[in-house]
Amino acid sequence: MPNQAVRLDRVFRALADPTRRAVLAQLNAGPAPLTVLARPFRMALPSFAQHMDLLEHCGLVRSHKRGRVRTYTLSPKPLAAAEAWLADQRKLWERRLDQLDAYVTALKKDTTP
Amino acid sequence: MPNQAVRLDRVFRALADPTRRAVLAQLNAGPAPLTVLARPFRMALPSFAQHMDLLEHCGLVRSHKRGRVRTYTLSPKPLAAAEAWLADQRKLWERRLDQLDAYVTALKKDTTP
């Protein structure tokens, strides 16, 4: 399986969870420490940290530790790959609809006296 | 969790697999029976059918059976929701970069003699 496919698998899997999507949305406002990011969620910190590990593993966030504080930054490049895949599908679908439309128009023309 | 979040969970989970993404891409060319869709993949038909069940469950494909042949059709609306979520994130990120840019420009202006 080519690397691009593996990357898309990981990114889409990362996005298939409301907590992780909410964290990514939150990080659009700027870098934030783990404890601040965890605050809106009703979950134990180790469980929340697992979500952050998964996001970091697939390259959607980066982190650095200063003393006891780990701070996370959004790294949105993999999201662009996912968005591009979806845009490609939409274009293929729209092209097919256009072809169908042209076919129906031609059919009408042929059958109209 | 609101319905929209559940739908996004399902769609992103469905997309986190190369077989399912390839099938969706294939269905852009038009409806196709299960056996034709399964042909490019090295997998037993029951395993492949499970992928199709998952795609149907999250509304990305529809199917109908005529005699012994089950035919699948793409139903791309849930993809639009996923694409919209990603586009929103990109806009938020770009807005933040614009704000940072404006901040740095102002800083430069203030500190230039």
PDB file of N, CA, C and O in Angstrom, chain B residues 37-79:
ATOM      1  N   LEU B  37     -17.655  -4.925  -8.409  1.00  0.00           N
ATOM      2  CA  LEU B  37     -16.929  -4.036  -7.491  1.00  0.00           C
ATOM      3  C   LEU B  37     -15.825  -4.793  -6.758  1.00  0.00           C
ATOM      4  O   LEU B  37     -14.756  -4.234  -6.479  1.00  0.00           O
ATOM      5  N   ALA B  38     -16.074  -6.064  -6.435  1.00  0.00           N
ATOM      6  CA  ALA B  38     -15.125  -6.858  -5.645  1.00  0.00           C
ATOM      7  C   ALA B  38     -13.897  -7.276  -6.457  1.00  0.00           C
ATOM      8  O   ALA B  38     -12.837  -7.546  -5.878  1.00  0.00           O
ATOM      9  N   ARG B  39     -14.055  -7.322  -7.784  1.00  0.00           N
ATOM     10  CA  ARG B  39     -13.031  -7.891  -8.670  1.00  0.00           C
ATOM     11  C   ARG B  39     -11.605  -7.362  -8.427  1.00  0.00           C
ATOM     12  O   ARG B  39     -10.665  -8.148  -8.355  1.00  0.00           O
ATOM     13  N   PRO B  40     -11.390  -6.019  -8.277  1.00  0.00           N
ATOM     14  CA  PRO B  40      -9.991  -5.558  -8.151  1.00  0.00           C
ATOM     15  C   PRO B  40      -9.318  -5.936  -6.834  1.00  0.00           C
ATOM     16  O   PRO B  40      -8.120  -5.704  -6.682  1.00  0.00           O
ATOM     17  N   PHE B  41     -10.071  -6.484  -5.869  1.00  0.00           N
ATOM     18  CA  PHE B  41      -9.502  -6.680  -4.536  1.00  0.00           C
ATOM     19  C   PHE B  41      -9.218  -8.149  -4.255  1.00  0.00           C
ATOM     20  O   PHE B  41     -10.019  -9.019  -4.602  1.00  0.00           O
ATOM     21  N   ARG B  42      -8.083  -8.395  -3.617  1.00  0.00           N
ATOM     22  CA  ARG B  42      -7.728  -9.765  -3.244  1.00  0.00           C
ATOM     23  C   ARG B  42      -8.359 -10.070  -1.904  1.00  0.00           C
ATOM     24  O   ARG B  42      -7.698  -9.971  -0.861  1.00  0.00           O
ATOM     25  N   MET B  43      -9.650 -10.401  -1.950  1.00  0.00           N
ATOM     26  CA  MET B  43     -10.307 -10.679  -0.671  1.00  0.00           C
ATOM     27  C   MET B  43     -11.530 -11.542  -0.936  1.00  0.00           C
ATOM     28  O   MET B  43     -12.105 -11.505  -2.032  1.00  0.00           O
ATOM     29  N   ALA B  44     -11.886 -12.362   0.051  1.00  0.00           N
ATOM     30  CA  ALA B  44     -13.072 -13.220  -0.105  1.00  0.00           C
ATOM     31  C   ALA B  44     -14.318 -12.350  -0.219  1.00  0.00           C
ATOM     32  O   ALA B  44     -14.374 -11.272   0.383  1.00  0.00           O
ATOM     33  N   LEU B  45     -15.307 -12.806  -0.972  1.00  0.00           N
ATOM     34  CA  LEU B  45     -16.510 -12.020  -1.210  1.00  0.00           C
ATOM     35  C   LEU B  45     -17.226 -11.633   0.100  1.00  0.00           C
ATOM     36  O   LEU B  45     -17.669 -10.489   0.225  1.00  0.00           O
ATOM     37  N   PRO B  46     -17.323 -12.540   1.097  1.00  0.00           N
ATOM     38  CA  PRO B  46     -17.993 -12.130   2.346  1.00  0.00           C
ATOM     39  C   PRO B  46     -17.275 -10.963   3.054  1.00  0.00           C
ATOM     40  O   PRO B  46     -17.924 -10.083   3.602  1.00  0.00           O
ATOM     41  N   SER B  47     -15.924 -10.965   3.008  1.00  0.00           N
ATOM     42  CA  SER B  47     -15.170  -9.855   3.615  1.00  0.00           C
ATOM     43  C   SER B  47     -15.453  -8.565   2.858  1.00  0.00           C
ATOM     44  O   SER B  47     -15.648  -7.503   3.457  1.00  0.00           O
ATOM     45  N   PHE B  48     -15.476  -8.667   1.527  1.00  0.00           N
ATOM     46  CA  PHE B  48     -15.751  -7.486   0.710  1.00  0.00           C
ATOM     47  C   PHE B  48     -17.168  -6.975   0.988  1.00  0.00           C
ATOM     48  O   PHE B  48     -17.389  -5.759   1.117  1.00  0.00           O
ATOM     49  N   ALA B  49     -18.116  -7.905   1.130  1.00  0.00           N
ATOM     50  CA  ALA B  49     -19.513  -7.530   1.391  1.00  0.00           C
ATOM     51  C   ALA B  49     -19.635  -6.771   2.710  1.00  0.00           C
ATOM     52  O   ALA B  49     -20.477  -5.872   2.846  1.00  0.00           O
ATOM     53  N   GLN B  50     -18.764  -7.113   3.688  1.00  0.00           N
ATOM     54  CA  GLN B  50     -18.779  -6.379   4.965  1.00  0.00           C
ATOM     55  C   GLN B  50     -18.407  -4.909   4.760  1.00  0.00           C
ATOM     56  O   GLN B  50     -18.979  -4.019   5.393  1.00  0.00           O
ATOM     57  N   HIS B  51     -17.422  -4.664   3.883  1.00  0.00           N
ATOM     58  CA  HIS B  51     -17.056  -3.268   3.564  1.00  0.00           C
ATOM     59  C   HIS B  51     -18.258  -2.545   2.954  1.00  0.00           C
ATOM     60  O   HIS B  51     -18.540  -1.397   3.298  1.00  0.00           O
ATOM     61  N   MET B  52     -18.972  -3.237   2.048  1.00  0.00           N
ATOM     62  CA  MET B  52     -20.130  -2.610   1.403  1.00  0.00           C
ATOM     63  C   MET B  52     -21.246  -2.338   2.419  1.00  0.00           C
ATOM     64  O   MET B  52     -21.914  -1.305   2.348  1.00  0.00           O
ATOM     65  N   ASP B  53     -21.435  -3.279   3.372  1.00  0.00           N
ATOM     66  CA  ASP B  53     -22.443  -3.072   4.427  1.00  0.00           C
ATOM     67  C   ASP B  53     -22.129  -1.812   5.227  1.00  0.00           C
ATOM     68  O   ASP B  53     -23.012  -1.020   5.526  1.00  0.00           O
ATOM     69  N   LEU B  54     -20.841  -1.654   5.575  1.00  0.00           N
ATOM     70  CA  LEU B  54     -20.435  -0.482   6.351  1.00  0.00           C
ATOM     71  C   LEU B  54     -20.699   0.803   5.554  1.00  0.00           C
ATOM     72  O   LEU B  54     -21.217   1.783   6.095  1.00  0.00           O
ATOM     73  N   LEU B  55     -20.364   0.791   4.257  1.00  0.00           N
ATOM     74  CA  LEU B  55     -20.599   1.969   3.411  1.00  0.00           C
ATOM     75  C   LEU B  55     -22.099   2.274   3.318  1.00  0.00           C
ATOM     76  O   LEU B  55     -22.495   3.444   3.338  1.00  0.00           O
ATOM     77  N   GLU B  56     -22.907   1.224   3.241  1.00  0.00           N
ATOM     78  CA  GLU B  56     -24.361   1.435   3.143  1.00  0.00           C
ATOM     79  C   GLU B  56     -24.907   1.945   4.476  1.00  0.00           C
ATOM     80  O   GLU B  56     -25.761   2.840   4.497  1.00  0.00           O
ATOM     81  N   HIS B  57     -24.383   1.412   5.577  1.00  0.00           N
ATOM     82  CA  HIS B  57     -24.842   1.805   6.912  1.00  0.00           C
ATOM     83  C   HIS B  57     -24.643   3.304   7.149  1.00  0.00           C
ATOM     84  O   HIS B  57     -25.460   3.948   7.800  1.00  0.00           O
ATOM     85  N   CYS B  58     -23.559   3.863   6.634  1.00  0.00           N
ATOM     86  CA  CYS B  58     -23.313   5.290   6.872  1.00  0.00           C
ATOM     87  C   CYS B  58     -23.827   6.149   5.706  1.00  0.00           C
ATOM     88  O   CYS B  58     -23.538   7.344   5.640  1.00  0.00           O
ATOM     89  N   GLY B  59     -24.596   5.538   4.813  1.00  0.00           N
ATOM     90  CA  GLY B  59     -25.300   6.318   3.790  1.00  0.00           C
ATOM     91  C   GLY B  59     -24.456   6.732   2.593  1.00  0.00           C
ATOM     92  O   GLY B  59     -24.875   7.584   1.814  1.00  0.00           O
ATOM     93  N   LEU B  60     -23.263   6.134   2.448  1.00  0.00           N
ATOM     94  CA  LEU B  60     -22.403   6.524   1.315  1.00  0.00           C
ATOM     95  C   LEU B  60     -22.738   5.768   0.035  1.00  0.00           C
ATOM     96  O   LEU B  60     -22.351   6.190  -1.054  1.00  0.00           O
ATOM     97  N   VAL B  61     -23.415   4.628   0.181  1.00  0.00           N
ATOM     98  CA  VAL B  61     -23.902   3.895  -1.001  1.00  0.00           C
ATOM     99  C   VAL B  61     -25.330   3.414  -0.709  1.00  0.00           C
ATOM    100  O   VAL B  61     -25.744   3.298   0.455  1.00  0.00           O
ATOM    101  N   ARG B  62     -26.076   3.174  -1.772  1.00  0.00           N
ATOM    102  CA  ARG B  62     -27.380   2.524  -1.671  1.00  0.00           C
ATOM    103  C   ARG B  62     -27.309   1.246  -2.507  1.00  0.00           C
ATOM    104  O   ARG B  62     -26.482   1.171  -3.428  1.00  0.00           O
ATOM    105  N   SER B  63     -28.142   0.263  -2.178  1.00  0.00           N
ATOM    106  CA  SER B  63     -28.125  -0.962  -2.981  1.00  0.00           C
ATOM    107  C   SER B  63     -29.542  -1.439  -3.245  1.00  0.00           C
ATOM    108  O   SER B  63     -30.467  -1.125  -2.489  1.00  0.00           O
ATOM    109  N   HIS B  64     -29.720  -2.178  -4.351  1.00  0.00           N
ATOM    110  CA  HIS B  64     -30.981  -2.883  -4.573  1.00  0.00           C
ATOM    111  C   HIS B  64     -30.672  -4.239  -5.197  1.00  0.00           C
ATOM    112  O   HIS B  64     -29.645  -4.396  -5.885  1.00  0.00           O
ATOM    113  N   LYS B  65     -31.565  -5.193  -4.885  1.00  0.00           N
ATOM    114  CA  LYS B  65     -31.332  -6.563  -5.333  1.00  0.00           C
ATOM    115  C   LYS B  65     -32.344  -6.905  -6.419  1.00  0.00           C
ATOM    116  O   LYS B  65     -33.541  -6.617  -6.271  1.00  0.00           O
ATOM    117  N   ARG B  66     -31.859  -7.438  -7.507  1.00  0.00           N
ATOM    118  CA  ARG B  66     -32.744  -7.907  -8.578  1.00  0.00           C
ATOM    119  C   ARG B  66     -32.333  -9.349  -8.856  1.00  0.00           C
ATOM    120  O   ARG B  66     -31.207  -9.584  -9.329  1.00  0.00           O
ATOM    121  N   GLY B  67     -33.211 -10.254  -8.546  1.00  0.00           N
ATOM    122  CA  GLY B  67     -32.855 -11.677  -8.643  1.00  0.00           C
ATOM    123  C   GLY B  67     -31.737 -11.959  -7.659  1.00  0.00           C
ATOM    124  O   GLY B  67     -31.881 -11.671  -6.468  1.00  0.00           O
ATOM    125  N   ARG B  68     -30.604 -12.466  -8.149  1.00  0.00           N
ATOM    126  CA  ARG B  68     -29.485 -12.771  -7.240  1.00  0.00           C
ATOM    127  C   ARG B  68     -28.408 -11.700  -7.283  1.00  0.00           C
ATOM    128  O   ARG B  68     -27.355 -11.842  -6.662  1.00  0.00           O
ATOM    129  N   VAL B  69     -28.655 -10.618  -8.028  1.00  0.00           N
ATOM    130  CA  VAL B  69     -27.617  -9.587  -8.206  1.00  0.00           C
ATOM    131  C   VAL B  69     -27.931  -8.353  -7.360  1.00  0.00           C
ATOM    132  O   VAL B  69     -28.995  -7.733  -7.503  1.00  0.00           O
ATOM    133  N   ARG B  70     -26.994  -8.000  -6.475  1.00  0.00           N
ATOM    134  CA  ARG B  70     -27.133  -6.766  -5.694  1.00  0.00           C
ATOM    135  C   ARG B  70     -26.271  -5.684  -6.341  1.00  0.00           C
ATOM    136  O   ARG B  70     -25.068  -5.851  -6.509  1.00  0.00           O
ATOM    137  N   THR B  71     -26.921  -4.567  -6.694  1.00  0.00           N
ATOM    138  CA  THR B  71     -26.224  -3.470  -7.370  1.00  0.00           C
ATOM    139  C   THR B  71     -26.098  -2.266  -6.430  1.00  0.00           C
ATOM    140  O   THR B  71     -27.046  -1.939  -5.706  1.00  0.00           O
ATOM    141  N   TYR B  72     -24.930  -1.649  -6.463  1.00  0.00           N
ATOM    142  CA  TYR B  72     -24.651  -0.509  -5.578  1.00  0.00           C
ATOM    143  C   TYR B  72     -24.568   0.801  -6.358  1.00  0.00           C
ATOM    144  O   TYR B  72     -24.051   0.835  -7.477  1.00  0.00           O
ATOM    145  N   THR B  73     -25.068   1.879  -5.719  1.00  0.00           N
ATOM    146  CA  THR B  73     -25.038   3.220  -6.302  1.00  0.00           C
ATOM    147  C   THR B  73     -24.399   4.155  -5.282  1.00  0.00           C
ATOM    148  O   THR B  73     -24.676   4.045  -4.083  1.00  0.00           O
ATOM    149  N   LEU B  74     -23.574   5.070  -5.751  1.00  0.00           N
ATOM    150  CA  LEU B  74     -22.965   6.063  -4.854  1.00  0.00           C
ATOM    151  C   LEU B  74     -24.031   7.036  -4.363  1.00  0.00           C
ATOM    152  O   LEU B  74     -24.932   7.426  -5.101  1.00  0.00           O
ATOM    153  N   SER B  75     -23.903   7.437  -3.118  1.00  0.00           N
ATOM    154  CA  SER B  75     -24.818   8.417  -2.522  1.00  0.00           C
ATOM    155  C   SER B  75     -23.931   9.456  -1.823  1.00  0.00           C
ATOM    156  O   SER B  75     -23.634   9.342  -0.639  1.00  0.00           O
ATOM    157  N   PRO B  76     -23.454  10.448  -2.589  1.00  0.00           N
ATOM    158  CA  PRO B  76     -22.294  11.227  -2.117  1.00  0.00           C
ATOM    159  C   PRO B  76     -22.580  12.316  -1.089  1.00  0.00           C
ATOM    160  O   PRO B  76     -21.667  13.005  -0.667  1.00  0.00           O
ATOM    161  N   LYS B  77     -23.851  12.459  -0.646  1.00  0.00           N
ATOM    162  CA  LYS B  77     -24.171  13.563   0.257  1.00  0.00           C
ATOM    163  C   LYS B  77     -23.323  13.563   1.555  1.00  0.00           C
ATOM    164  O   LYS B  77     -22.834  14.623   1.952  1.00  0.00           O
ATOM    165  N   PRO B  78     -23.142  12.406   2.215  1.00  0.00           N
ATOM    166  CA  PRO B  78     -22.332  12.444   3.445  1.00  0.00           C
ATOM    167  C   PRO B  78     -20.887  12.899   3.210  1.00  0.00           C
ATOM    168  O   PRO B  78     -20.260  13.455   4.114  1.00  0.00           O
ATOM    169  N   LEU B  79     -20.370  12.677   1.994  1.00  0.00           N
ATOM    170  CA  LEU B  79     -19.009  13.144   1.691  1.00  0.00           C
ATOM    171  C   LEU B  79     -18.947  14.662   1.735  1.00  0.00           C
ATOM    172  O   LEU B  79     -17.947  15.251   2.145  1.00  0.00           O
TER     173      LEU B  79
END
